[in-house]
């Protein structure tokens, strides 16, 4: 089709899109035409809606992966290539276009020869973030001018010679990350990552903090079951599941009390499903975390935990995503002398994000947690009652992509601002505090 003919067809189809907004083949064709017209951002709007209506539409999946690749996001093209490379009914020209997208070239509409097998080695993705901010409670401290003690003889209120007050300060936060992934088979993906972060507090070096984290994980897809007894098994168990195994190691260095090393193992299973107006991912994960503090040995612990989560995505002119999770854990001290003993941890959270026009992004999240000790924290505090804590964390973030998504530029710069409010309540006043943080900065990634 000539450019003039394609533009004319686009104009005629665009005039009918409101009447055909629930027609998946129509939306897929509209997206494909925008892709050929050289506008992958506009193509994604219609291709994503087509896939929400008909997730198995192979043509729309191909065009969707190619549109993302033109915007510098290659994961979808690589996933599709892995899935299709051994299928006899996939034309060689399709594999050729996917291979060219993965390798960063412009795929021709017609391949001059059948594609050669491609080896999908390690693909690397670096990122850097630098931000300036302000925190009004750097040490998560209460505000107290007196303290109430509860000895057996009766409660006593003692004024403090030096009142307890939070430390405040302006901060610099720098993060550098390197992620990599490699496919080793049609259903297997390896991932690894390194994250280095540094918080520097103006004129208060005692609150500076440095951390390093490394992770290595393996994804494996388990195909849909074809059991003859499938009529007795819930349909969600028969869908394709992705299994994740991951180990991670980390260290945090700052104030003497906070210095610690951490090791973590995670196993998770997730699958896709269509629910209501969106396409969702459900996830169940179990984890075990070991933390060893070098300055305060009593804080060292092991923590097993379980999390149930769901994340959904909807395209309706803009891209909406939302999610929720519930988590249970138990912090088990390595020392029997730790005040409070074991601690039960429950938390739940909600998150919502909106992408506007490919450049603006808004995100809001709310998390609530309840922490309960098994034993009394101290006989001098609230009569030796077990410590109970509640936490509320609210987060809001806005970001703006400095380069337009249609520019074809490989790199991506984002400006962003973020605000957080953390409120902790407790039956023991020593553990009540409020903390606010505000940051603004730049992020870069290829």
Coordinates of C-alpha atoms in Angstrom, one line a residue:
X1 CA 0.0 0.0 0.0
X2 CA 1.3 3.4 -0.9
X3 CA 1.7 6.1 1.8
X4 CA -1.1 8.1 0.3
X5 CA -3.4 5.1 0.2
X6 CA -2.5 4.2 3.8
X7 CA -3.1 7.7 5.0
X8 CA -6.5 7.7 3.3
X9 CA -7.5 4.4 4.8
X10 CA -6.3 5.6 8.3
X11 CA -8.5 8.7 7.9
X12 CA -11.6 6.6 7.0
X13 CA -11.0 4.0 9.8
X14 CA -10.4 6.7 12.4
X15 CA -13.8 8.2 11.6
X16 CA -15.4 4.8 12.5
X17 CA -13.4 4.0 15.6
X18 CA -16.0 5.1 18.1
X19 CA -18.6 2.8 16.5
X20 CA -16.1 -0.1 16.4
X21 CA -14.4 0.5 19.8
X22 CA -15.3 -3.1 21.0
X23 CA -14.2 -4.8 17.7
X24 CA -10.8 -6.4 18.2
X25 CA -10.0 -7.1 14.5
X26 CA -10.9 -3.4 13.6
X27 CA -8.6 -2.1 16.4
X28 CA -5.8 -4.4 15.4
X29 CA -6.0 -3.2 11.8
X30 CA -6.0 0.4 13.0
X31 CA -2.9 -0.2 15.2
X32 CA -1.1 -2.0 12.3
X33 CA -1.7 0.9 10.0
X34 CA -0.4 3.4 12.5
X35 CA 2.7 1.2 12.9
X36 CA 3.3 1.2 9.2
X37 CA 2.7 5.0 9.2
X38 CA 5.7 5.3 11.6
X39 CA 3.8 6.2 14.8
X40 CA 4.4 3.3 17.3
X41 CA 3.0 5.3 20.2
X42 CA -0.4 5.7 18.5
X43 CA -0.2 2.1 17.3
X44 CA 0.1 0.9 20.9
X45 CA -3.1 2.6 22.0
X46 CA -5.2 0.5 19.6
X47 CA -3.2 -2.7 19.7
X48 CA -3.3 -2.9 23.5
X49 CA -7.1 -2.4 23.4
X50 CA -7.4 -5.1 20.7
X51 CA -5.4 -7.5 22.9
X52 CA -7.6 -6.8 25.9
X53 CA -10.6 -7.8 23.8
X54 CA -8.9 -10.8 22.2
X55 CA -5.6 -11.8 23.9
X56 CA -4.9 -14.6 21.5
X57 CA -4.9 -12.5 18.3
X58 CA -1.5 -13.4 16.9
X59 CA -1.3 -10.6 14.4
X60 CA -2.0 -8.0 17.1
X61 CA 0.6 -9.7 19.4
X62 CA 3.2 -9.4 16.6
X63 CA 2.4 -5.7 15.8
X64 CA 2.3 -4.9 19.5
X65 CA 5.8 -6.4 20.1
X66 CA 7.2 -4.6 17.0
X67 CA 5.7 -1.3 18.2
X68 CA 7.3 -1.7 21.6
X69 CA 10.6 -2.5 20.0
X70 CA 10.6 0.7 18.0
X71 CA 10.2 2.5 21.3
X72 CA 13.2 0.8 22.7
X73 CA 11.4 -1.9 24.8
X74 CA 12.5 -5.3 23.4
X75 CA 11.2 -7.7 26.0
X76 CA 7.9 -8.4 24.2
X77 CA 9.7 -9.1 20.9
X78 CA 12.1 -11.5 22.6
X79 CA 9.3 -13.3 24.4
X80 CA 7.4 -13.8 21.2
X81 CA 10.4 -15.0 19.3
X82 CA 11.1 -17.6 22.0
X83 CA 7.5 -18.7 21.9
X84 CA 7.3 -18.9 18.1
X85 CA 10.7 -20.0 16.9
X86 CA 10.0 -23.7 17.0
X87 CA 6.4 -23.6 15.7
X88 CA 6.0 -25.0 12.2
X89 CA 3.0 -22.8 11.3
X90 CA 4.8 -19.5 11.9
X91 CA 6.1 -18.1 8.5
X92 CA 9.9 -17.4 8.3
X93 CA 9.2 -13.8 7.4
X94 CA 7.5 -13.3 10.9
X95 CA 10.5 -14.7 12.7
X96 CA 12.8 -12.5 10.6
X97 CA 10.9 -9.4 11.6
X98 CA 11.1 -10.3 15.3
X99 CA 14.8 -11.2 15.0
X100 CA 15.5 -7.8 13.4
X101 CA 13.6 -6.0 16.1
X102 CA 15.5 -7.9 18.8
X103 CA 18.8 -7.0 17.2
X104 CA 17.8 -3.4 16.9
X105 CA 17.4 -3.1 13.1
X106 CA 14.5 -2.1 11.0
X107 CA 12.8 -5.3 9.7
X108 CA 11.9 -5.3 6.0
X109 CA 8.3 -6.2 5.1
X110 CA 9.5 -9.1 2.9
X111 CA 12.5 -11.2 3.8
X112 CA 14.9 -11.9 1.0
X113 CA 15.9 -15.3 2.5
X114 CA 14.7 -17.5 5.4
X115 CA 16.2 -16.2 8.6
X116 CA 19.1 -17.9 10.2
X117 CA 18.8 -19.2 13.8
X118 CA 19.5 -16.4 16.3
X119 CA 21.2 -16.9 19.5
X120 CA 19.6 -14.8 22.2
X121 CA 22.5 -14.1 24.6
X122 CA 22.6 -11.8 27.6
X123 CA 20.8 -8.5 27.1
X124 CA 21.9 -5.7 29.5
X125 CA 19.8 -2.7 30.7
X126 CA 21.5 0.0 32.8
X127 CA 19.7 2.8 34.6
X128 CA 20.8 5.8 36.7
X129 CA 18.7 8.1 39.0
X130 CA 19.8 11.3 40.8
X131 CA 17.5 13.2 43.1
X132 CA 17.5 16.0 45.6
X133 CA 15.1 15.8 48.6
X134 CA 14.1 16.7 52.1
X135 CA 13.2 14.4 55.0
X136 CA 11.7 15.6 58.2
X137 CA 12.5 12.5 60.2
X138 CA 15.7 10.9 59.1
X139 CA 16.1 8.6 62.1
X140 CA 12.4 7.6 62.4
X141 CA 12.3 9.1 65.9
X142 CA 9.3 10.0 68.2
X143 CA 8.8 13.5 69.6
X144 CA 9.0 13.3 73.4
X145 CA 9.6 15.7 76.2
X146 CA 8.8 13.1 78.9
X147 CA 8.5 9.4 79.3
X148 CA 6.0 7.3 81.2
X149 CA 7.3 4.3 83.1
X150 CA 5.2 1.5 84.6
X151 CA 7.1 -0.2 87.4
X152 CA 5.2 -2.5 89.8
X153 CA 4.8 0.3 92.4
X154 CA 2.8 2.4 89.9
X155 CA 3.3 4.5 86.8
X156 CA 5.8 7.3 86.9
X157 CA 6.2 10.2 84.4
X158 CA 9.8 11.5 84.0
X159 CA 10.7 14.7 82.2
X160 CA 13.6 14.3 79.8
X161 CA 16.6 16.6 80.3
X162 CA 17.1 16.5 76.5
X163 CA 13.8 16.1 74.7
X164 CA 13.7 13.5 71.9
X165 CA 13.1 15.1 68.5
X166 CA 13.5 13.9 64.9
X167 CA 16.5 14.9 62.9
X168 CA 15.7 16.8 59.6
X169 CA 17.8 17.5 56.6
X170 CA 18.2 17.9 52.9
X171 CA 19.4 14.8 51.1
X172 CA 21.0 13.6 47.8
X173 CA 19.9 10.2 46.6
X174 CA 21.8 8.4 43.8
X175 CA 21.0 5.0 42.4
X176 CA 22.7 3.0 39.7
X177 CA 21.4 -0.3 38.4
X178 CA 22.3 -2.9 35.9
X179 CA 19.9 -5.6 34.9
X180 CA 20.4 -8.5 32.4
X181 CA 18.4 -11.4 31.1
X182 CA 19.1 -14.3 28.9
X183 CA 16.8 -17.0 27.3
X184 CA 18.2 -20.5 27.5
X185 CA 15.1 -22.3 26.0
X186 CA 11.6 -21.8 24.7
X187 CA 10.3 -21.7 28.3
X188 CA 13.2 -20.5 30.4
X189 CA 14.6 -17.1 31.2
X190 CA 17.5 -16.1 33.5
X191 CA 17.6 -12.7 35.1
X192 CA 20.2 -10.9 37.2
X193 CA 20.6 -7.5 38.6
X194 CA 22.9 -5.2 40.6
X195 CA 21.7 -2.1 42.4
X196 CA 23.9 0.4 44.2
X197 CA 22.4 3.3 46.1
X198 CA 23.8 6.2 48.2
X199 CA 21.9 8.6 50.4
X200 CA 23.9 11.7 51.5
X201 CA 22.5 14.0 54.2
X202 CA 23.7 17.6 54.1
X203 CA 25.7 18.5 57.3
X204 CA 24.7 15.2 59.0
X205 CA 27.0 12.4 57.9
X206 CA 25.8 10.2 60.7
X207 CA 22.6 9.6 58.6
X208 CA 24.4 8.9 55.3
X209 CA 23.6 5.4 54.0
X210 CA 25.1 3.2 51.3
X211 CA 23.6 -0.1 50.0
X212 CA 24.5 -2.8 47.4
X213 CA 22.1 -5.5 46.3
X214 CA 22.6 -8.4 43.9
X215 CA 19.9 -10.8 42.6
X216 CA 19.9 -13.9 40.4
X217 CA 16.7 -15.5 39.3
X218 CA 15.2 -18.1 36.9
X219 CA 11.8 -18.0 35.2
X220 CA 10.2 -21.2 33.8
X221 CA 6.9 -21.4 32.1
X222 CA 4.7 -24.5 32.8
X223 CA 2.2 -25.1 29.9
X224 CA -1.6 -25.4 30.3
X225 CA -2.6 -28.9 31.5
X226 CA -4.4 -31.3 29.2
X227 CA -5.5 -33.7 31.9
X228 CA -8.4 -35.9 31.1
X229 CA -9.8 -35.0 34.5
X230 CA -9.8 -31.3 33.7
X231 CA -13.5 -31.0 34.2
X232 CA -12.9 -31.7 37.9
X233 CA -10.1 -29.1 38.2
X234 CA -10.7 -25.3 38.4
X235 CA -9.9 -23.6 35.1
X236 CA -7.4 -21.2 36.8
X237 CA -5.2 -24.2 37.7
X238 CA -5.1 -25.4 34.1
X239 CA -3.8 -22.1 32.7
X240 CA -0.1 -21.5 31.9
X241 CA 1.9 -20.6 35.0
X242 CA 5.3 -18.8 35.2
X243 CA 7.5 -20.1 38.1
X244 CA 10.2 -17.8 39.5
X245 CA 13.1 -18.8 41.7
X246 CA 15.4 -16.0 43.0
X247 CA 18.2 -15.5 45.4
X248 CA 19.5 -12.1 46.5
X249 CA 22.3 -10.7 48.6
X250 CA 22.6 -7.2 50.0
X251 CA 24.4 -5.0 52.5
X252 CA 23.5 -1.7 54.1
X253 CA 26.1 0.6 55.6
X254 CA 25.4 3.8 57.5
X255 CA 24.9 4.4 61.2
X256 CA 26.4 1.6 63.4
X257 CA 22.9 0.5 64.6
X258 CA 21.7 0.1 61.0
X259 CA 24.6 -1.8 59.4
X260 CA 23.5 -5.2 58.3
X261 CA 23.8 -7.9 55.7
X262 CA 20.8 -9.7 54.1
X263 CA 20.2 -12.9 52.2
X264 CA 16.9 -13.7 50.6
X265 CA 15.3 -16.7 48.7
X266 CA 12.0 -16.3 46.8
X267 CA 9.8 -18.7 45.0
X268 CA 6.7 -17.5 43.1
X269 CA 4.1 -18.6 40.7
X270 CA 2.0 -16.2 38.5
X271 CA -0.4 -16.5 35.6
X272 CA -2.6 -14.3 33.4
X273 CA -6.3 -13.9 33.4
X274 CA -9.0 -11.6 32.0
X275 CA -11.1 -9.9 34.7
X276 CA -13.6 -7.2 34.2
X277 CA -12.3 -4.3 32.0
X278 CA -8.6 -5.3 32.3
X279 CA -6.0 -8.0 31.7
X280 CA -4.5 -9.2 35.0
X281 CA -1.7 -11.2 36.5
X282 CA -2.2 -13.1 39.7
X283 CA 0.8 -14.0 41.8
X284 CA 1.6 -16.2 44.9
X285 CA 5.0 -16.0 46.4
X286 CA 6.9 -17.3 49.4
X287 CA 10.1 -15.9 50.7
X288 CA 12.7 -16.5 53.4
X289 CA 14.9 -13.6 54.5
X290 CA 18.0 -13.6 56.8
X291 CA 19.2 -10.4 58.3
X292 CA 22.4 -10.1 60.4
X293 CA 23.1 -6.7 62.1
X294 CA 26.8 -6.0 62.8
X295 CA 26.2 -3.2 65.3
X296 CA 23.1 -4.5 67.1
X297 CA 23.2 -8.3 67.2
X298 CA 19.9 -8.5 69.0
X299 CA 18.1 -7.2 65.8
X300 CA 19.4 -10.2 63.7
X301 CA 16.5 -12.4 62.5
X302 CA 15.0 -14.8 60.0
X303 CA 11.7 -14.0 58.4
X304 CA 9.5 -16.4 56.4
X305 CA 6.6 -14.7 54.5
X306 CA 3.8 -15.4 52.1
X307 CA 2.3 -12.8 49.6
X308 CA -0.8 -12.9 47.4
X309 CA -1.0 -10.2 44.8
X310 CA -2.8 -9.2 41.6
X311 CA -2.0 -6.5 39.0
X312 CA -4.2 -5.4 36.2
X313 CA -3.9 -3.2 33.1
X314 CA -6.5 -1.5 31.0
X315 CA -6.1 0.6 27.8
X316 CA -8.9 3.2 27.3
X317 CA -7.3 6.1 25.4
X318 CA -4.9 6.2 28.4
X319 CA -3.1 3.2 30.0
X320 CA -4.4 2.4 33.5
X321 CA -2.7 -0.1 35.9
X322 CA -3.8 -1.1 39.3
X323 CA -2.8 -3.7 41.9
X324 CA -3.3 -5.1 45.4
X325 CA -1.5 -7.4 47.7
X326 CA -1.8 -9.1 51.1
X327 CA 1.3 -10.3 53.0
X328 CA 2.0 -12.3 56.1
X329 CA 5.3 -12.8 57.7
X330 CA 6.9 -13.7 61.0
X331 CA 10.2 -12.1 62.2
X332 CA 12.0 -14.7 64.2
X333 CA 15.0 -13.3 66.3
X334 CA 18.3 -15.2 66.3
X335 CA 18.7 -14.3 70.0
X336 CA 16.3 -15.3 72.7
X337 CA 17.2 -12.0 74.5
X338 CA 15.6 -9.7 71.9
X339 CA 12.8 -7.7 73.6
X340 CA 9.4 -8.7 72.3
X341 CA 10.5 -12.1 70.9
X342 CA 8.9 -13.2 67.6
X343 CA 6.9 -10.6 65.7
X344 CA 3.9 -11.3 63.5
X345 CA 3.6 -9.0 60.5
X346 CA 0.5 -8.4 58.4
X347 CA 0.3 -5.9 55.5
X348 CA -2.0 -5.0 52.6
X349 CA -1.5 -2.5 49.8
X350 CA -3.2 -0.8 46.9
X351 CA -1.5 0.9 43.9
X352 CA -2.8 2.8 40.8
X353 CA -0.9 4.3 37.9
X354 CA -1.9 6.2 34.8
X355 CA 0.0 6.9 31.6
X356 CA -1.0 9.9 29.7
X357 CA 0.0 10.4 26.0
X358 CA 3.2 8.4 26.3
X359 CA 5.0 11.2 28.3
X360 CA 3.2 11.8 31.5
X361 CA 2.8 9.2 34.3
X362 CA 1.0 9.4 37.6
X363 CA 1.2 6.8 40.4
X364 CA -0.4 6.6 43.9
X365 CA 0.0 3.8 46.5
X366 CA -1.3 3.1 50.0
X367 CA 0.0 0.4 52.3
X368 CA -1.1 -0.6 55.8
X369 CA 0.8 -2.9 58.2
X370 CA 0.2 -4.4 61.6
X371 CA 3.1 -5.7 63.7
X372 CA 2.6 -7.6 67.0
X373 CA 5.2 -9.0 69.4
X374 CA 4.7 -12.3 71.0
X375 CA 6.1 -11.2 74.4
X376 CA 6.2 -8.1 76.5
X377 CA 8.7 -5.5 75.3
X378 CA 9.8 -4.3 78.8
X379 CA 8.3 -4.5 82.3
X380 CA 8.8 -0.8 82.6
X381 CA 6.7 0.1 79.5
X382 CA 2.9 -0.3 79.6
X383 CA 3.2 -2.9 82.3
X384 CA 5.2 -5.4 80.2
X385 CA 2.4 -5.6 77.5
X386 CA 3.4 -7.0 74.1
X387 CA 4.3 -4.2 71.7
X388 CA 1.7 -3.5 68.9
X389 CA 2.5 -1.2 66.0
X390 CA 0.4 0.0 63.0
X391 CA 1.9 1.6 59.9
X392 CA 0.3 3.7 57.1
X393 CA 2.5 4.6 54.1
X394 CA 1.1 6.8 51.3
X395 CA 3.1 7.5 48.2
X396 CA 2.5 9.8 45.3
X397 CA 4.7 10.2 42.2
X398 CA 4.5 12.2 38.9
X399 CA 7.0 11.7 36.0
X400 CA 7.5 13.3 32.6
X401 CA 9.4 11.7 29.8
X402 CA 11.7 14.3 28.3
X403 CA 12.0 12.6 24.8
X404 CA 8.8 11.8 22.9
X405 CA 8.0 8.1 22.5
X406 CA 7.8 8.4 18.8
X407 CA 11.3 9.9 18.5
X408 CA 13.0 6.6 18.0
X409 CA 15.7 7.6 20.4
X410 CA 17.3 4.6 22.2
X411 CA 17.8 6.5 25.5
X412 CA 15.0 7.7 27.8
X413 CA 15.2 10.6 30.3
X414 CA 12.5 11.1 32.9
X415 CA 12.0 14.0 35.3
X416 CA 10.1 13.0 38.4
X417 CA 8.8 14.2 41.8
X418 CA 7.7 12.0 44.7
X419 CA 6.2 12.5 48.1
X420 CA 5.8 10.0 50.9
X421 CA 4.1 10.1 54.3
X422 CA 4.7 7.4 56.9
X423 CA 2.7 7.2 60.1
X424 CA 3.5 4.7 62.8
X425 CA 1.3 4.2 65.9
X426 CA 1.9 2.0 68.9
X427 CA 0.6 1.2 72.3
X428 CA 4.1 2.2 73.5
X429 CA 4.8 5.9 72.9
X430 CA 8.5 5.4 72.2
X431 CA 7.5 3.8 68.9
X432 CA 5.1 6.4 67.6
X433 CA 6.3 8.8 64.9
X434 CA 5.5 10.6 61.6
X435 CA 7.8 11.0 58.7
X436 CA 7.5 12.9 55.4
X437 CA 9.9 12.8 52.5
X438 CA 9.9 14.8 49.2
X439 CA 12.2 14.2 46.3
X440 CA 12.7 15.5 42.7
X441 CA 15.2 14.2 40.2
X442 CA 16.1 12.7 36.9
X443 CA 16.2 9.1 35.7
X444 CA 17.9 7.7 32.6
X445 CA 17.6 4.3 31.0
X446 CA 18.2 3.0 27.4

